[in-house]
Short mmCIF file of C-alpha atoms in Angstrom, two decimals:
data_model
loop_
_atom_site.label_atom_id
_atom_site.label_comp_id
_atom_site.label_asym_id
_atom_site.label_seq_id
_atom_site.Cartn_x
_atom_site.Cartn_y
_atom_site.Cartn_z
CA MET M 288 -0.91 -44.15 -78.18
CA PRO M 289 -2.12 -41.36 -75.85
CA GLU M 290 -5.72 -41.52 -77.09
CA ILE M 291 -6.06 -45.07 -75.73
CA LEU M 292 -7.50 -44.89 -72.22
CA HIS M 293 -5.91 -48.03 -70.77
CA GLY M 294 -3.17 -46.76 -68.50
CA SER M 295 -1.94 -43.96 -70.76
CA THR M 296 -1.12 -40.28 -70.21
CA PRO M 297 -1.60 -37.23 -72.45
CA ILE M 298 1.93 -37.37 -73.92
CA ALA M 299 3.74 -40.55 -75.03
CA LYS M 300 7.49 -39.89 -75.32
CA SER M 301 8.63 -43.51 -75.44
CA ILE M 302 7.47 -47.00 -76.32
CA TRP M 303 4.38 -48.14 -74.39
CA ARG M 304 3.67 -51.66 -73.25
CA ALA M 305 0.17 -52.12 -71.86
CA LEU M 306 -1.77 -55.03 -70.42
CA PHE M 307 -5.47 -54.97 -71.21
CA ASN M 308 -7.39 -56.77 -68.50
CA TRP M 309 -11.12 -57.41 -68.75
CA PRO M 310 -12.75 -58.00 -65.34
CA THR M 311 -16.10 -59.76 -65.31
CA GLY M 312 -18.71 -60.53 -62.69
CA ILE M 313 -19.22 -63.93 -61.05
CA CYS M 314 -22.68 -65.33 -60.36
CA ALA M 315 -23.87 -66.37 -56.90
CA ASP M 316 -22.89 -70.01 -57.49
CA HIS M 317 -19.27 -68.86 -57.92
CA GLN M 318 -19.07 -70.81 -61.19
CA MET M 319 -20.91 -69.02 -63.97
CA LEU M 320 -19.63 -65.65 -65.14
CA ASP M 321 -21.72 -62.68 -66.27
CA THR M 322 -21.46 -63.85 -69.85
CA GLU M 323 -22.96 -67.33 -70.01
CA GLU M 324 -21.05 -68.19 -73.18
CA ALA M 325 -17.72 -67.59 -71.44
CA GLU M 326 -15.82 -70.24 -69.55
CA THR M 327 -16.63 -70.97 -65.91
CA TRP M 328 -14.76 -69.62 -62.89
CA ASN M 329 -13.09 -73.01 -62.40
CA GLN M 330 -11.88 -73.06 -66.00
CA VAL M 331 -10.52 -69.52 -65.84
CA ALA M 332 -8.88 -70.20 -62.45
CA GLN M 333 -7.22 -73.30 -63.91
CA CYS M 334 -5.84 -71.23 -66.78
CA HIS M 335 -4.25 -68.87 -64.26
CA GLN M 336 -2.89 -71.82 -62.29
CA SER M 337 -1.31 -73.52 -65.31
CA MET M 338 -0.45 -70.17 -66.97
CA GLU M 339 -2.21 -71.20 -70.19
CA ALA M 340 -4.43 -69.15 -72.46
CA PRO M 341 -8.18 -69.86 -72.15
CA MET M 342 -10.17 -71.30 -75.04
CA LYS M 343 -12.49 -68.29 -75.17
CA SER M 344 -12.31 -64.56 -74.60
CA THR M 345 -14.32 -62.82 -71.87
CA SER M 346 -17.03 -62.19 -74.46
CA GLY M 347 -17.48 -65.96 -74.83
CA GLU M 348 -16.16 -66.03 -78.38
CA GLY M 349 -13.00 -67.70 -79.64
CA PHE M 350 -9.84 -65.74 -80.42
CA ARG M 351 -9.75 -64.29 -83.92
CA TYR M 352 -6.03 -64.87 -84.42
CA GLY M 353 -5.74 -68.14 -82.51
CA ARG M 354 -4.13 -68.80 -79.12
CA PRO M 355 -0.78 -70.12 -77.89
CA LEU M 356 -0.90 -73.86 -77.28
CA PHE M 357 1.57 -73.82 -74.40
CA PRO M 358 2.62 -71.42 -71.61
CA PHE M 359 5.44 -68.98 -72.31
CA PRO M 360 8.55 -70.79 -70.99
CA GLY M 361 9.75 -67.74 -69.07
CA VAL M 362 6.54 -67.33 -67.11
CA THR M 363 6.54 -66.99 -63.33
CA LYS M 364 3.83 -66.11 -60.80
CA LEU M 365 3.25 -63.04 -58.66
CA SER M 366 0.57 -64.43 -56.36
CA GLY M 367 0.21 -63.49 -52.71
CA THR M 368 0.73 -59.74 -53.05
CA SER M 369 -2.87 -59.10 -52.00
CA CYS M 370 -6.00 -61.10 -51.24
CA VAL M 371 -8.05 -59.17 -53.80
CA GLY M 372 -5.31 -59.72 -56.36
CA ASP M 373 -5.40 -63.45 -55.68
CA ALA M 374 -9.17 -63.42 -56.14
CA LEU M 375 -8.79 -61.68 -59.49
CA ILE M 376 -6.68 -64.56 -60.80
CA GLY M 377 -8.70 -67.35 -59.21
CA ALA M 378 -6.20 -68.15 -56.44
CA ARG M 379 -8.85 -67.30 -53.81
CA GLN M 380 -12.63 -67.20 -53.96
CA TRP M 381 -14.47 -63.93 -53.53
CA ASP M 382 -16.28 -65.20 -50.43
CA ASP M 383 -12.93 -65.60 -48.64
CA ILE M 384 -13.15 -63.41 -45.52
CA ARG M 385 -9.74 -61.80 -46.12
CA VAL M 386 -10.69 -60.99 -49.71
CA GLN M 387 -13.91 -59.39 -48.49
CA GLU M 388 -12.00 -57.38 -45.88
CA GLU M 389 -9.65 -55.90 -48.48
CA ARG M 390 -12.51 -55.37 -50.92
CA ASN M 391 -14.50 -53.44 -48.30
CA ILE M 392 -11.53 -51.17 -47.63
CA LEU M 393 -10.75 -50.54 -51.29
CA LEU M 394 -14.38 -49.85 -52.21
CA GLY M 395 -15.42 -48.28 -48.90
CA ALA M 396 -16.18 -44.69 -47.97
CA ASP M 397 -12.80 -44.09 -46.26
CA ASP M 398 -10.71 -42.83 -49.17
CA LYS M 399 -7.59 -42.43 -47.03
CA SER M 400 -7.61 -46.08 -45.94
CA ALA M 401 -8.38 -47.24 -49.47
CA LEU M 402 -5.50 -45.27 -50.98
CA GLN M 403 -3.12 -46.41 -48.26
CA LEU M 404 -3.98 -50.08 -48.88
CA ALA M 405 -3.70 -49.60 -52.64
CA GLU M 406 -0.26 -48.03 -52.19
CA GLU M 407 0.88 -50.91 -49.97
CA ILE M 408 -0.34 -53.48 -52.50
CA ARG M 409 1.32 -51.61 -55.35
CA GLU M 410 4.64 -51.51 -53.50
CA ARG M 411 4.46 -55.25 -52.81
CA LEU M 412 3.68 -55.88 -56.48
CA VAL M 413 6.61 -53.77 -57.66
CA GLN M 414 9.05 -55.52 -55.34
CA ALA M 415 7.68 -58.95 -56.24
CA PHE M 416 8.01 -58.14 -59.93
CA PHE M 417 11.61 -56.99 -59.64
CA HIS M 418 12.55 -60.08 -57.62
CA ALA M 419 10.73 -62.43 -60.02
CA PHE M 420 12.03 -61.00 -63.29
CA PRO M 421 15.51 -62.63 -63.14
CA TYR M 422 13.74 -66.00 -63.13
CA VAL M 423 11.76 -64.98 -66.23
CA ARG M 424 15.04 -64.28 -67.97
CA MET M 425 16.64 -67.50 -66.71
CA ASN M 426 13.75 -69.69 -67.88
CA GLU M 427 13.49 -67.90 -71.24
CA GLU M 428 17.20 -68.41 -71.96
CA ARG M 429 17.02 -72.07 -70.98
CA ALA M 430 14.05 -72.63 -73.28
CA TYR M 431 15.22 -70.74 -76.38
CA LEU M 432 19.02 -71.03 -76.10
CA ASP M 433 20.65 -69.19 -79.05
CA ARG M 434 17.25 -67.80 -80.11
CA SER M 435 16.66 -66.27 -76.68
CA TYR M 436 15.52 -62.65 -76.71
CA PHE M 437 17.82 -61.79 -73.81
CA ARG M 438 20.87 -63.35 -75.45
CA ASN M 439 20.29 -61.50 -78.73
CA LYS M 440 18.82 -58.14 -77.72
CA TYR M 441 22.11 -56.20 -77.98
CA GLY M 442 23.44 -57.95 -81.09
CA PRO M 443 22.25 -59.17 -84.48
CA ARG M 444 18.96 -60.96 -84.00
CA PRO M 445 18.26 -64.32 -85.65
CA GLU M 446 15.81 -64.22 -88.52
CA ALA M 447 12.26 -64.57 -87.26
CA GLU M 448 10.57 -67.91 -87.80
CA ARG M 449 7.44 -67.10 -89.78
CA ASP M 450 4.73 -69.68 -90.28
CA GLY M 451 1.40 -69.34 -92.08
CA SER M 452 -0.31 -67.78 -89.06
CA SER M 453 2.34 -65.10 -88.55
CA LEU M 454 2.36 -64.22 -92.25
CA ALA M 455 -1.42 -63.86 -92.23
CA SER M 456 -1.23 -61.62 -89.14
CA GLU M 457 1.39 -59.45 -90.85
CA GLU M 458 -0.83 -59.06 -93.89
CA LEU M 459 -3.81 -58.03 -91.77
CA SER M 460 -1.89 -55.60 -89.57
CA GLY M 461 0.36 -54.17 -92.26
CA MET M 462 3.38 -54.82 -90.01
CA SER M 463 6.25 -57.25 -90.46
CA LEU M 464 8.10 -59.30 -87.88
CA VAL M 465 11.35 -58.42 -89.60
CA ASP M 466 10.86 -54.65 -89.76
CA ASN M 467 13.86 -52.91 -88.22
CA ASP M 468 13.51 -49.34 -86.98
CA GLU M 469 16.81 -48.06 -85.55
CA ASP M 470 15.24 -45.30 -83.46
CA MET M 471 12.82 -47.78 -81.88
CA GLU M 472 15.64 -50.21 -81.11
CA GLU M 473 17.63 -47.44 -79.38
CA GLU M 474 14.60 -46.52 -77.25
CA GLU M 475 14.09 -50.18 -76.36
CA GLU M 476 17.72 -50.56 -75.33
CA ASP M 477 17.58 -47.45 -73.11
CA SER M 478 14.36 -48.65 -71.46
CA GLU M 479 15.76 -52.14 -70.91
CA LEU M 480 18.96 -50.81 -69.33
CA GLU M 481 16.94 -48.69 -66.90
CA PHE M 482 14.75 -51.68 -66.09
CA GLU M 483 17.74 -53.97 -65.47
CA GLU M 484 19.28 -51.41 -63.13
CA ALA M 485 16.00 -51.24 -61.18
CA CYS M 486 15.94 -55.06 -60.93
CA GLU M 487 19.53 -55.10 -59.63
CA ASP M 488 18.71 -52.43 -57.05
CA ALA M 489 15.68 -54.43 -55.87
CA MET M 490 17.73 -57.61 -55.54
CA THR M 491 20.31 -55.87 -53.33
CA THR M 492 17.75 -54.40 -50.93
#
Protein backbone atom coordinates (compact mmCIF):
# COMPACT_ATOMS: atom_id res chain seq x y z
CA MET A 1 0.00 0.00 0.00
CA PRO A 2 1.51 3.38 -0.99
CA GLU A 3 0.80 4.99 2.39
CA ILE A 4 3.20 2.54 4.08
CA LEU A 5 6.63 4.15 4.28
CA HIS A 6 8.76 0.99 4.15
CA GLY A 7 10.22 0.95 0.66
CA SER A 8 7.09 2.14 -1.17
CA THR A 9 6.41 4.78 -3.81
CA PRO A 10 3.43 7.11 -4.35
CA ILE A 11 1.68 4.77 -6.83
CA ALA A 12 1.36 0.98 -6.46
CA LYS A 13 0.46 -0.60 -9.82
CA SER A 14 1.29 -4.19 -8.93
CA ILE A 15 1.64 -6.56 -6.00
CA TRP A 16 4.16 -5.43 -3.38
CA ARG A 17 6.39 -7.69 -1.33
CA ALA A 18 8.24 -5.87 1.43
CA LEU A 19 10.71 -6.91 4.12
CA PHE A 20 10.37 -4.98 7.35
CA ASN A 21 13.70 -4.88 9.14
CA TRP A 22 14.09 -3.40 12.61
CA PRO A 23 17.68 -2.34 13.37
CA THR A 24 18.62 -1.93 17.01
CA GLY A 25 21.64 -0.63 18.87
CA ILE A 26 24.27 -2.80 20.57
CA CYS A 27 25.75 -1.90 23.95
CA ALA A 28 29.47 -1.44 24.55
CA ASP A 29 29.89 -5.06 25.70
CA HIS A 30 28.71 -6.19 22.25
CA GLN A 31 26.19 -8.51 23.90
CA MET A 32 23.23 -6.57 25.26
CA LEU A 33 20.96 -4.75 22.82
CA ASP A 34 19.25 -1.40 23.36
CA THR A 35 16.17 -3.18 24.65
CA GLU A 36 17.24 -5.21 27.67
CA GLU A 37 14.27 -7.57 27.34
CA ALA A 38 15.36 -8.57 23.84
CA GLU A 39 17.72 -11.42 23.08
CA THR A 40 21.48 -10.88 23.18
CA TRP A 41 23.72 -10.22 20.18
CA ASN A 42 25.00 -13.81 20.36
CA GLN A 43 21.47 -15.20 20.31
CA VAL A 44 20.40 -13.03 17.38
CA ALA A 45 23.62 -13.84 15.49
CA GLN A 46 22.98 -17.56 16.03
CA CYS A 47 19.48 -17.17 14.60
CA HIS A 48 20.97 -15.65 11.46
CA GLN A 49 23.57 -18.42 11.29
CA SER A 50 21.03 -21.24 11.61
CA MET A 51 18.36 -19.30 9.66
CA GLU A 52 15.82 -19.79 12.46
CA ALA A 53 13.31 -17.34 13.87
CA PRO A 54 14.26 -15.80 17.24
CA MET A 55 12.18 -16.43 20.36
CA LYS A 56 11.42 -12.72 20.82
CA SER A 57 10.82 -9.68 18.66
CA THR A 58 13.12 -6.65 18.75
CA SER A 59 10.80 -5.14 21.36
CA GLY A 60 11.62 -8.02 23.70
CA GLU A 61 8.13 -9.48 23.56
CA GLY A 62 7.08 -12.81 22.10
CA PHE A 63 5.38 -13.10 18.72
CA ARG A 64 1.62 -12.64 18.82
CA TYR A 65 0.89 -15.24 16.16
CA GLY A 66 3.65 -17.71 17.06
CA ARG A 67 6.87 -18.47 15.17
CA PRO A 68 8.04 -21.16 12.74
CA LEU A 69 9.75 -24.03 14.54
CA PHE A 70 12.18 -24.80 11.72
CA PRO A 71 13.98 -22.89 8.94
CA PHE A 72 12.26 -22.58 5.58
CA PRO A 73 13.69 -25.51 3.56
CA GLY A 74 14.46 -23.32 0.55
CA VAL A 75 16.56 -20.85 2.49
CA THR A 76 20.04 -19.85 1.35
CA LYS A 77 22.49 -17.17 2.50
CA LEU A 78 23.66 -13.95 0.90
CA SER A 79 26.56 -13.17 3.22
CA GLY A 80 29.79 -11.51 2.10
CA THR A 81 28.28 -8.81 -0.11
CA SER A 82 29.50 -6.11 2.28
CA CYS A 83 31.18 -5.88 5.67
CA VAL A 84 28.41 -3.67 7.08
CA GLY A 85 25.84 -6.11 5.73
CA ASP A 86 27.61 -8.96 7.49
CA ALA A 87 27.60 -6.96 10.72
CA LEU A 88 23.86 -6.39 10.40
CA ILE A 89 23.24 -10.14 10.43
CA GLY A 90 25.82 -11.00 13.08
CA ALA A 91 28.39 -12.50 10.69
CA ARG A 92 30.93 -9.85 11.78
CA GLN A 93 31.20 -7.72 14.90
CA TRP A 94 30.84 -3.98 14.69
CA ASP A 95 34.37 -3.42 16.01
CA ASP A 96 35.80 -5.24 12.97
CA ILE A 97 38.12 -2.75 11.26
CA ARG A 98 36.67 -3.42 7.79
CA VAL A 99 33.14 -2.92 9.11
CA GLN A 100 34.18 0.38 10.65
CA GLU A 101 35.83 1.46 7.40
CA GLU A 102 32.66 0.88 5.39
CA ARG A 103 30.52 2.42 8.13
CA ASN A 104 32.66 5.58 8.14
CA ILE A 105 32.27 5.93 4.37
CA LEU A 106 28.52 5.31 4.37
CA LEU A 107 27.86 7.69 7.27
CA GLY A 108 30.64 10.17 6.49
CA ALA A 109 30.54 13.69 5.09
CA ASP A 110 31.59 12.64 1.55
CA ASP A 111 28.21 11.97 -0.06
CA LYS A 112 29.76 10.99 -3.40
CA SER A 113 31.88 8.24 -1.83
CA ALA A 114 28.98 7.05 0.29
CA LEU A 115 26.62 6.78 -2.68
CA GLN A 116 29.27 5.07 -4.79
CA LEU A 117 29.88 2.44 -2.09
CA ALA A 118 26.14 1.95 -1.59
CA GLU A 119 25.70 1.43 -5.33
CA GLU A 120 28.53 -1.12 -5.42
CA ILE A 121 27.04 -3.02 -2.48
CA ARG A 122 23.59 -2.95 -4.05
CA GLU A 123 24.93 -4.34 -7.33
CA ARG A 124 26.73 -7.16 -5.49
CA LEU A 125 23.53 -7.94 -3.59
CA VAL A 126 21.44 -8.05 -6.76
CA GLN A 127 23.88 -10.37 -8.51
CA ALA A 128 24.22 -12.59 -5.43
CA PHE A 129 20.44 -12.81 -5.16
CA PHE A 130 19.95 -13.80 -8.78
CA HIS A 131 22.68 -16.44 -8.54
CA ALA A 132 21.32 -17.81 -5.25
CA PHE A 133 17.64 -17.98 -6.19
CA PRO A 134 17.87 -21.19 -8.30
CA TYR A 135 19.09 -22.96 -5.16
CA VAL A 136 16.08 -21.64 -3.23
CA ARG A 137 13.85 -23.20 -5.84
CA MET A 138 15.82 -26.45 -5.89
CA ASN A 139 15.70 -26.87 -2.10
CA GLU A 140 12.02 -25.91 -1.90
CA GLU A 141 11.06 -28.50 -4.54
CA ARG A 142 13.10 -31.20 -2.82
CA ALA A 143 11.43 -30.46 0.51
CA TYR A 144 7.80 -30.15 -0.60
CA LEU A 145 7.71 -32.42 -3.67
CA ASP A 146 4.18 -32.38 -5.17
CA ARG A 147 3.15 -29.58 -2.77
CA SER A 148 6.01 -27.36 -3.93
CA TYR A 149 5.02 -23.79 -4.78
CA PHE A 150 7.25 -23.81 -7.86
CA ARG A 151 5.80 -27.06 -9.19
CA ASN A 152 2.22 -25.86 -8.78
CA LYS A 153 2.33 -22.13 -9.49
CA TYR A 154 1.12 -22.40 -13.12
CA GLY A 155 -1.45 -25.15 -12.54
CA PRO A 156 -4.15 -26.13 -10.08
CA ARG A 157 -2.78 -25.69 -6.58
CA PRO A 158 -3.25 -28.36 -3.90
CA GLU A 159 -5.72 -27.48 -1.19
CA ALA A 160 -4.01 -25.58 1.61
CA GLU A 161 -3.32 -27.47 4.80
CA ARG A 162 -5.08 -25.47 7.51
CA ASP A 163 -4.46 -26.18 11.16
CA GLY A 164 -5.89 -24.42 14.21
CA SER A 165 -3.30 -21.63 14.07
CA SER A 166 -3.92 -20.81 10.41
CA LEU A 167 -7.69 -20.81 10.91
CA ALA A 168 -7.34 -18.44 13.87
CA SER A 169 -5.11 -16.13 11.79
CA GLU A 170 -7.68 -16.13 8.99
CA GLU A 171 -10.42 -15.17 11.42
CA LEU A 172 -8.37 -12.29 12.82
CA SER A 173 -7.24 -10.95 9.46
CA GLY A 174 -10.48 -11.54 7.57
CA MET A 175 -8.50 -13.29 4.82
CA SER A 176 -8.54 -16.93 3.76
CA LEU A 177 -5.69 -19.12 2.58
CA VAL A 178 -7.96 -20.52 -0.09
CA ASP A 179 -9.19 -17.21 -1.52
CA ASN A 180 -8.60 -17.14 -5.28
CA ASP A 181 -8.46 -13.81 -7.08
CA GLU A 182 -7.87 -14.31 -10.82
CA ASP A 183 -6.53 -10.80 -11.44
CA MET A 184 -4.01 -11.19 -8.61
CA GLU A 185 -2.88 -14.57 -9.94
CA GLU A 186 -2.31 -13.08 -13.40
CA GLU A 187 -0.22 -10.26 -11.91
CA GLU A 188 1.79 -12.79 -9.89
CA GLU A 189 2.46 -14.90 -12.98
CA ASP A 190 3.65 -11.87 -14.98
CA SER A 191 5.94 -10.76 -12.14
CA GLU A 192 7.34 -14.26 -11.71
CA LEU A 193 8.07 -14.64 -15.43
CA GLU A 194 9.97 -11.34 -15.44
CA PHE A 195 11.89 -12.42 -12.35
CA GLU A 196 12.81 -15.81 -13.85
CA GLU A 197 14.09 -14.12 -17.00
CA ALA A 198 16.26 -11.81 -14.88
CA CYS A 199 17.65 -14.85 -12.99
CA GLU A 200 18.47 -16.60 -16.27
CA ASP A 201 20.21 -13.49 -17.59
CA ALA A 202 22.28 -13.23 -14.40
CA MET A 203 23.31 -16.88 -14.60
CA THR A 204 24.58 -16.46 -18.17
CA THR A 205 26.71 -13.39 -17.41
